[in-house]
Amino acid sequence: QLVMSNRRLPCLDTYLDKALIYLWPRFKTVFDMYIQSLYQCDAKMLWVDGTHPHHIVRCYMEFTASLIQLNAECGDGQLDMSLKRLRLAVDDLLVRFAEKFATQKLKHLFLLNNCDMAISILKEAGEEAKELRRYFEEKLESNLVSFVDELLMEYFGDLIKFVKNHISEDLISYTECPNIADVEPVVKNFAVKWRTALELMHNEVVTCCSNFVSGMAILKAAMAQLLNDYNRLSECVKMIPGGSSLNRNLVSITSISYEIRKYSRTL
């Protein structure tokens, strides 16, 4: 109909209008059934114990990307609205899947991997999918930040807790005034285990991320945050009474940076 309209050939308009009148209600009925099936399905039965992208989400993304491309020239507002409803249904299913994981870290990793897969498919759909792609990019960023927090808490928990509880971002004021007894076990524990913990964290991210680029982004964010938090701890040690006695236990920022660069090169 669009092609004929552009060529100024209106002879089949009546026929095509009637075809659309017959087809659209049936399409909407099937689409609504699809949406209802997502809300009503048993997430426990469909859940797969793994953090890689779920096959239902992949089907949804490929289906959506196809419809977006087909609708590019038509600009049908009804279809746009149906796609938004479908996205909400898939969001709901993703949350129900994520709730099956035992830890917050795995939950965020699962959501992150699914968002990453969604973005990859939508990139192939071109500019028409940019609005939906931006939505999943924001979700990916949010889950990446949360995953990095959980990751650092697992491998460097005492450092992260101490910095959050005692030291402000500006390194000038304390949220809680620390003393040598508070900081000593944190400094000594980090000095013993930091290299091993860094290696384990690197190996976990490389193994569990479904996309190499996302894995690299996670590692960069985690290592930058770790470096920042340890720098805040080092500055705190210098400022508290008796802190100089811990100087021999402090790991230099240069040493940590060098180790981080080694992992960056392997990426």
mmCIF file of C-alpha atoms in Angstrom:
data_model
loop_
_atom_site.group_PDB
_atom_site.id
_atom_site.type_symbol
_atom_site.label_atom_id
_atom_site.label_comp_id
_atom_site.label_asym_id
_atom_site.label_seq_id
_atom_site.Cartn_x
_atom_site.Cartn_y
_atom_site.Cartn_z
ATOM 1 C CA GLN A 1 0.000 0.000 0.000
ATOM 2 C CA LEU A 2 2.881 2.387 0.809
ATOM 3 C CA VAL A 3 4.657 1.563 -2.449
ATOM 4 C CA MET A 4 1.504 2.100 -4.484
ATOM 5 C CA SER A 5 0.753 5.323 -2.660
ATOM 6 C CA ASN A 6 4.250 6.632 -3.418
ATOM 7 C CA ARG A 7 3.688 5.750 -7.084
ATOM 8 C CA ARG A 8 0.239 7.398 -7.050
ATOM 9 C CA LEU A 9 -1.621 4.171 -7.829
ATOM 10 C CA PRO A 10 -4.739 4.196 -5.624
ATOM 11 C CA CYS A 11 -6.608 1.431 -7.494
ATOM 12 C CA LEU A 12 -6.145 -1.223 -4.760
ATOM 13 C CA ASP A 13 -6.635 1.053 -1.733
ATOM 14 C CA THR A 14 -10.116 -0.268 -0.922
ATOM 15 C CA TYR A 15 -8.969 -3.894 -1.087
ATOM 16 C CA LEU A 16 -5.848 -3.248 1.017
ATOM 17 C CA ASP A 17 -7.824 -1.253 3.597
ATOM 18 C CA LYS A 18 -10.235 -4.172 4.004
ATOM 19 C CA ALA A 19 -7.336 -6.624 4.308
ATOM 20 C CA LEU A 20 -5.880 -4.485 7.073
ATOM 21 C CA ILE A 21 -9.234 -4.322 8.858
ATOM 22 C CA TYR A 22 -9.380 -8.142 8.846
ATOM 23 C CA LEU A 23 -5.736 -8.755 9.730
ATOM 24 C CA TRP A 24 -5.045 -6.201 12.449
ATOM 25 C CA PRO A 25 -7.581 -7.462 15.068
ATOM 26 C CA ARG A 26 -6.283 -11.019 14.635
ATOM 27 C CA PHE A 27 -2.684 -9.815 14.952
ATOM 28 C CA LYS A 28 -3.593 -7.932 18.130
ATOM 29 C CA THR A 29 -5.347 -11.019 19.554
ATOM 30 C CA VAL A 30 -2.292 -13.209 18.956
ATOM 31 C CA PHE A 31 0.004 -10.501 20.333
ATOM 32 C CA ASP A 32 -2.115 -10.197 23.490
ATOM 33 C CA MET A 33 -1.986 -13.978 23.927
ATOM 34 C CA TYR A 34 1.800 -13.801 23.681
ATOM 35 C CA ILE A 35 1.950 -11.101 26.373
ATOM 36 C CA GLN A 36 -0.437 -13.006 28.657
ATOM 37 C CA SER A 37 1.617 -16.176 28.250
ATOM 38 C CA LEU A 38 4.667 -14.326 29.610
ATOM 39 C CA TYR A 39 2.793 -13.095 32.681
ATOM 40 C CA GLN A 40 1.142 -16.456 33.347
ATOM 41 C CA CYS A 41 4.066 -18.807 32.675
ATOM 42 C CA ASP A 42 5.697 -20.735 35.509
ATOM 43 C CA ALA A 43 9.108 -19.079 35.918
ATOM 44 C CA LYS A 44 10.294 -21.972 38.074
ATOM 45 C CA MET A 45 9.665 -24.463 35.258
ATOM 46 C CA LEU A 46 11.365 -22.293 32.612
ATOM 47 C CA TRP A 47 14.277 -21.165 34.775
ATOM 48 C CA VAL A 48 17.719 -22.418 33.804
ATOM 49 C CA ASP A 49 20.335 -22.502 36.568
ATOM 50 C CA GLY A 50 22.903 -20.297 34.895
ATOM 51 C CA THR A 51 23.629 -16.609 34.422
ATOM 52 C CA HIS A 52 23.882 -16.644 30.627
ATOM 53 C CA PRO A 53 21.100 -15.025 28.528
ATOM 54 C CA HIS A 54 17.807 -16.906 28.662
ATOM 55 C CA HIS A 55 16.461 -18.368 25.404
ATOM 56 C CA ILE A 56 13.027 -16.726 25.903
ATOM 57 C CA VAL A 57 14.637 -13.297 26.174
ATOM 58 C CA ARG A 58 16.602 -13.979 22.979
ATOM 59 C CA CYS A 59 13.366 -14.955 21.175
ATOM 60 C CA TYR A 60 11.716 -11.769 22.450
ATOM 61 C CA MET A 61 14.592 -9.569 21.287
ATOM 62 C CA GLU A 62 14.754 -11.094 17.805
ATOM 63 C CA PHE A 63 10.971 -10.862 17.430
ATOM 64 C CA THR A 64 10.943 -7.249 18.632
ATOM 65 C CA ALA A 65 13.885 -6.204 16.440
ATOM 66 C CA SER A 66 12.122 -7.688 13.390
ATOM 67 C CA LEU A 67 8.862 -5.847 14.093
ATOM 68 C CA ILE A 68 10.703 -2.580 14.715
ATOM 69 C CA GLN A 69 12.400 -2.860 11.320
ATOM 70 C CA LEU A 70 9.146 -3.803 9.559
ATOM 71 C CA ASN A 71 7.352 -0.890 11.225
ATOM 72 C CA ALA A 72 10.067 1.657 10.385
ATOM 73 C CA GLU A 73 8.340 3.022 7.290
ATOM 74 C CA CYS A 74 4.759 2.594 8.515
ATOM 75 C CA GLY A 75 5.160 4.250 11.914
ATOM 76 C CA ASP A 76 2.141 2.392 13.316
ATOM 77 C CA GLY A 77 1.459 3.765 16.798
ATOM 78 C CA GLN A 78 -0.630 0.725 17.768
ATOM 79 C CA LEU A 79 2.330 -1.563 17.153
ATOM 80 C CA ASP A 80 4.634 0.711 19.161
ATOM 81 C CA MET A 81 2.220 0.499 22.089
ATOM 82 C CA SER A 82 2.012 -3.301 21.816
ATOM 83 C CA LEU A 83 5.810 -3.545 21.816
ATOM 84 C CA LYS A 84 5.985 -1.470 25.004
ATOM 85 C CA ARG A 85 3.492 -3.811 26.677
ATOM 86 C CA LEU A 86 5.542 -6.777 25.529
ATOM 87 C CA ARG A 87 8.711 -5.231 26.966
ATOM 88 C CA LEU A 88 6.998 -4.791 30.347
ATOM 89 C CA ALA A 89 5.955 -8.454 30.303
ATOM 90 C CA VAL A 90 9.508 -9.580 29.532
ATOM 91 C CA ASP A 91 10.865 -7.268 32.266
ATOM 92 C CA ASP A 92 8.495 -8.940 34.717
ATOM 93 C CA LEU A 93 9.642 -12.412 33.621
ATOM 94 C CA LEU A 94 13.316 -11.417 33.898
ATOM 95 C CA VAL A 95 12.781 -10.216 37.462
ATOM 96 C CA ARG A 96 11.053 -13.503 38.347
ATOM 97 C CA PHE A 97 13.953 -15.455 36.848
ATOM 98 C CA ALA A 98 16.488 -13.293 38.704
ATOM 99 C CA GLU A 99 14.759 -13.935 42.022
ATOM 100 C CA LYS A 100 15.604 -17.645 41.694
ATOM 101 C CA PHE A 101 19.315 -16.971 42.222
ATOM 102 C CA ALA A 102 20.753 -17.447 45.683
ATOM 103 C CA THR A 103 22.810 -14.232 45.793
ATOM 104 C CA GLN A 104 22.423 -10.629 44.694
ATOM 105 C CA LYS A 105 25.669 -10.937 42.731
ATOM 106 C CA LEU A 106 24.294 -13.737 40.533
ATOM 107 C CA LYS A 107 20.989 -11.891 40.156
ATOM 108 C CA HIS A 108 22.715 -8.767 38.803
ATOM 109 C CA LEU A 109 25.007 -10.846 36.595
ATOM 110 C CA PHE A 110 22.026 -12.649 35.033
ATOM 111 C CA LEU A 111 20.234 -9.349 34.318
ATOM 112 C CA LEU A 112 23.444 -7.808 33.018
ATOM 113 C CA ASN A 113 24.077 -10.668 30.574
ATOM 114 C CA ASN A 114 20.510 -10.539 29.272
ATOM 115 C CA CYS A 115 20.641 -6.762 28.774
ATOM 116 C CA ASP A 116 23.944 -7.108 26.969
ATOM 117 C CA MET A 117 22.500 -9.702 24.590
ATOM 118 C CA ALA A 118 19.464 -7.458 23.993
ATOM 119 C CA ILE A 119 21.697 -4.524 23.048
ATOM 120 C CA SER A 120 23.702 -6.665 20.603
ATOM 121 C CA ILE A 121 20.535 -7.749 18.762
ATOM 122 C CA LEU A 122 19.051 -4.247 18.731
ATOM 123 C CA LYS A 123 22.244 -2.816 17.234
ATOM 124 C CA GLU A 124 21.604 -4.988 14.185
ATOM 125 C CA ALA A 125 18.134 -3.459 13.882
ATOM 126 C CA GLY A 126 19.695 -0.035 13.222
ATOM 127 C CA GLU A 127 18.557 3.445 14.186
ATOM 128 C CA GLU A 128 14.887 2.457 14.406
ATOM 129 C CA ALA A 129 15.653 0.512 17.605
ATOM 130 C CA LYS A 130 17.695 3.239 19.319
ATOM 131 C CA GLU A 131 15.027 4.117 21.905
ATOM 132 C CA LEU A 132 14.660 0.521 23.078
ATOM 133 C CA ARG A 133 18.427 0.055 22.927
ATOM 134 C CA ARG A 134 18.902 3.068 25.208
ATOM 135 C CA TYR A 135 16.456 1.520 27.691
ATOM 136 C CA PHE A 136 18.509 -1.689 27.896
ATOM 137 C CA GLU A 137 21.788 0.261 28.039
ATOM 138 C CA GLU A 138 20.518 2.055 31.157
ATOM 139 C CA LYS A 139 19.475 -1.260 32.722
ATOM 140 C CA LEU A 140 22.863 -2.756 31.873
ATOM 141 C CA GLU A 141 24.713 0.161 33.465
ATOM 142 C CA SER A 142 22.607 -0.058 36.627
ATOM 143 C CA ASN A 143 23.195 -3.809 36.999
ATOM 144 C CA LEU A 144 26.894 -3.450 36.155
ATOM 145 C CA VAL A 145 27.387 -0.978 39.014
ATOM 146 C CA SER A 146 25.487 -3.255 41.424
ATOM 147 C CA PHE A 147 27.418 -6.338 40.267
ATOM 148 C CA VAL A 148 30.765 -4.574 40.747
ATOM 149 C CA ASP A 149 29.716 -3.588 44.293
ATOM 150 C CA GLU A 150 28.804 -7.201 45.101
ATOM 151 C CA LEU A 151 31.999 -8.511 43.503
ATOM 152 C CA LEU A 152 34.253 -6.196 45.516
ATOM 153 C CA MET A 153 32.318 -6.946 48.686
ATOM 154 C CA GLU A 154 32.953 -10.675 48.170
ATOM 155 C CA TYR A 155 36.708 -10.424 47.582
ATOM 156 C CA PHE A 156 37.605 -7.260 49.520
ATOM 157 C CA GLY A 157 34.708 -7.036 51.973
ATOM 158 C CA ASP A 158 36.588 -5.699 55.010
ATOM 159 C CA LEU A 159 38.218 -2.932 52.953
ATOM 160 C CA ILE A 160 34.940 -1.880 51.306
ATOM 161 C CA LYS A 161 33.016 -1.875 54.611
ATOM 162 C CA PHE A 162 35.717 0.116 56.392
ATOM 163 C CA VAL A 163 35.924 2.762 53.676
ATOM 164 C CA LYS A 164 32.132 3.121 53.449
ATOM 165 C CA ASN A 165 31.707 3.353 57.219
ATOM 166 C CA HIS A 166 34.635 5.605 58.069
ATOM 167 C CA ILE A 167 35.966 7.684 55.185
ATOM 168 C CA SER A 168 34.246 10.348 53.096
ATOM 169 C CA GLU A 169 34.760 10.630 49.329
ATOM 170 C CA ASP A 170 36.779 13.849 49.707
ATOM 171 C CA LEU A 171 39.345 12.161 52.032
ATOM 172 C CA ILE A 172 39.035 15.139 54.368
ATOM 173 C CA SER A 173 36.308 14.179 56.825
ATOM 174 C CA TYR A 174 35.380 10.926 58.532
ATOM 175 C CA THR A 175 31.835 9.559 58.671
ATOM 176 C CA GLU A 176 33.026 7.666 61.784
ATOM 177 C CA CYS A 177 36.296 8.613 63.449
ATOM 178 C CA PRO A 178 38.600 5.549 63.112
ATOM 179 C CA ASN A 179 41.476 4.574 65.360
ATOM 180 C CA ILE A 180 44.529 2.371 64.909
ATOM 181 C CA ALA A 181 42.703 -0.701 66.273
ATOM 182 C CA ASP A 182 39.979 -0.320 63.598
ATOM 183 C CA VAL A 183 42.288 0.083 60.644
ATOM 184 C CA GLU A 184 45.132 -2.331 61.492
ATOM 185 C CA PRO A 185 43.320 -5.639 60.656
ATOM 186 C CA VAL A 186 42.026 -4.169 57.375
ATOM 187 C CA VAL A 187 45.493 -3.062 56.250
ATOM 188 C CA LYS A 188 47.180 -6.352 57.230
ATOM 189 C CA ASN A 189 44.490 -8.536 55.694
ATOM 190 C CA PHE A 190 44.675 -6.662 52.378
ATOM 191 C CA ALA A 191 48.480 -6.951 52.309
ATOM 192 C CA VAL A 192 48.249 -10.742 52.634
ATOM 193 C CA LYS A 193 45.500 -11.570 50.152
ATOM 194 C CA TRP A 194 45.169 -8.773 47.566
ATOM 195 C CA ARG A 195 47.056 -10.453 44.697
ATOM 196 C CA THR A 196 45.205 -13.759 45.095
ATOM 197 C CA ALA A 197 41.840 -12.002 45.429
ATOM 198 C CA LEU A 198 42.522 -9.923 42.319
ATOM 199 C CA GLU A 199 43.316 -13.040 40.304
ATOM 200 C CA LEU A 200 40.211 -14.872 41.537
ATOM 201 C CA MET A 201 38.022 -11.867 40.736
ATOM 202 C CA HIS A 202 39.504 -11.636 37.233
ATOM 203 C CA ASN A 203 38.965 -15.361 36.578
ATOM 204 C CA GLU A 204 35.363 -15.242 37.769
ATOM 205 C CA VAL A 205 34.434 -12.311 35.542
ATOM 206 C CA VAL A 206 36.111 -13.823 32.464
ATOM 207 C CA THR A 207 34.274 -17.109 33.049
ATOM 208 C CA CYS A 208 30.782 -15.862 33.876
ATOM 209 C CA CYS A 209 30.301 -13.004 31.396
ATOM 210 C CA SER A 210 28.638 -14.010 28.140
ATOM 211 C CA ASN A 211 30.192 -11.090 26.274
ATOM 212 C CA PHE A 212 33.906 -10.249 26.180
ATOM 213 C CA VAL A 213 33.312 -6.483 25.987
ATOM 214 C CA SER A 214 31.002 -6.522 29.015
ATOM 215 C CA GLY A 215 33.509 -8.581 30.963
ATOM 216 C CA MET A 216 36.194 -6.032 30.183
ATOM 217 C CA ALA A 217 33.924 -3.165 31.290
ATOM 218 C CA ILE A 218 33.148 -4.964 34.582
ATOM 219 C CA LEU A 219 36.817 -5.616 35.332
ATOM 220 C CA LYS A 220 37.825 -2.041 34.551
ATOM 221 C CA ALA A 221 35.058 -0.667 36.780
ATOM 222 C CA ALA A 222 35.888 -3.085 39.620
ATOM 223 C CA MET A 223 39.621 -2.449 39.517
ATOM 224 C CA ALA A 224 39.174 1.330 39.307
ATOM 225 C CA GLN A 225 36.857 1.219 42.336
ATOM 226 C CA LEU A 226 39.286 -1.005 44.240
ATOM 227 C CA LEU A 227 42.171 1.344 43.540
ATOM 228 C CA ASN A 228 40.111 4.342 44.625
ATOM 229 C CA ASP A 229 38.983 2.677 47.885
ATOM 230 C CA TYR A 230 42.481 1.492 48.795
ATOM 231 C CA ASN A 231 43.842 4.968 48.136
ATOM 232 C CA ARG A 232 41.250 6.353 50.562
ATOM 233 C CA LEU A 233 42.329 3.744 53.145
ATOM 234 C CA SER A 234 46.011 4.687 52.688
ATOM 235 C CA GLU A 235 45.253 8.372 53.179
ATOM 236 C CA CYS A 236 43.214 7.540 56.280
ATOM 237 C CA VAL A 237 46.175 5.609 57.782
ATOM 238 C CA LYS A 238 48.418 8.645 57.322
ATOM 239 C CA MET A 239 45.955 10.913 59.108
ATOM 240 C CA ILE A 240 45.090 8.906 62.245
ATOM 241 C CA PRO A 241 47.305 8.944 65.372
ATOM 242 C CA GLY A 242 49.794 6.072 65.312
ATOM 243 C CA GLY A 243 49.093 5.300 61.659
ATOM 244 C CA SER A 244 52.796 5.458 60.742
ATOM 245 C CA SER A 245 53.308 2.098 62.510
ATOM 246 C CA LEU A 246 51.330 0.467 59.678
ATOM 247 C CA ASN A 247 53.422 1.920 56.847
ATOM 248 C CA ARG A 248 55.349 -1.330 56.377
ATOM 249 C CA ASN A 249 52.049 -3.180 55.811
ATOM 250 C CA LEU A 250 50.643 -0.748 53.286
ATOM 251 C CA VAL A 251 50.776 -1.883 49.649
ATOM 252 C CA SER A 252 51.897 0.928 47.380
ATOM 253 C CA ILE A 253 49.362 2.299 44.893
ATOM 254 C CA THR A 254 52.020 1.769 42.218
ATOM 255 C CA SER A 255 52.144 -1.978 42.958
ATOM 256 C CA ILE A 256 48.357 -2.322 42.733
ATOM 257 C CA SER A 257 48.261 -0.267 39.528
ATOM 258 C CA TYR A 258 50.976 -2.441 37.996
ATOM 259 C CA GLU A 259 49.045 -5.625 38.818
ATOM 260 C CA ILE A 260 45.832 -4.148 37.410
ATOM 261 C CA ARG A 261 47.624 -3.185 34.185
ATOM 262 C CA LYS A 262 48.768 -6.804 33.807
ATOM 263 C CA TYR A 263 45.156 -7.951 33.790
ATOM 264 C CA SER A 264 44.164 -5.116 31.459
ATOM 265 C CA ARG A 265 46.761 -6.271 28.944
ATOM 266 C CA THR A 266 45.391 -9.813 29.015
ATOM 267 C CA LEU A 267 41.998 -8.405 28.048
#
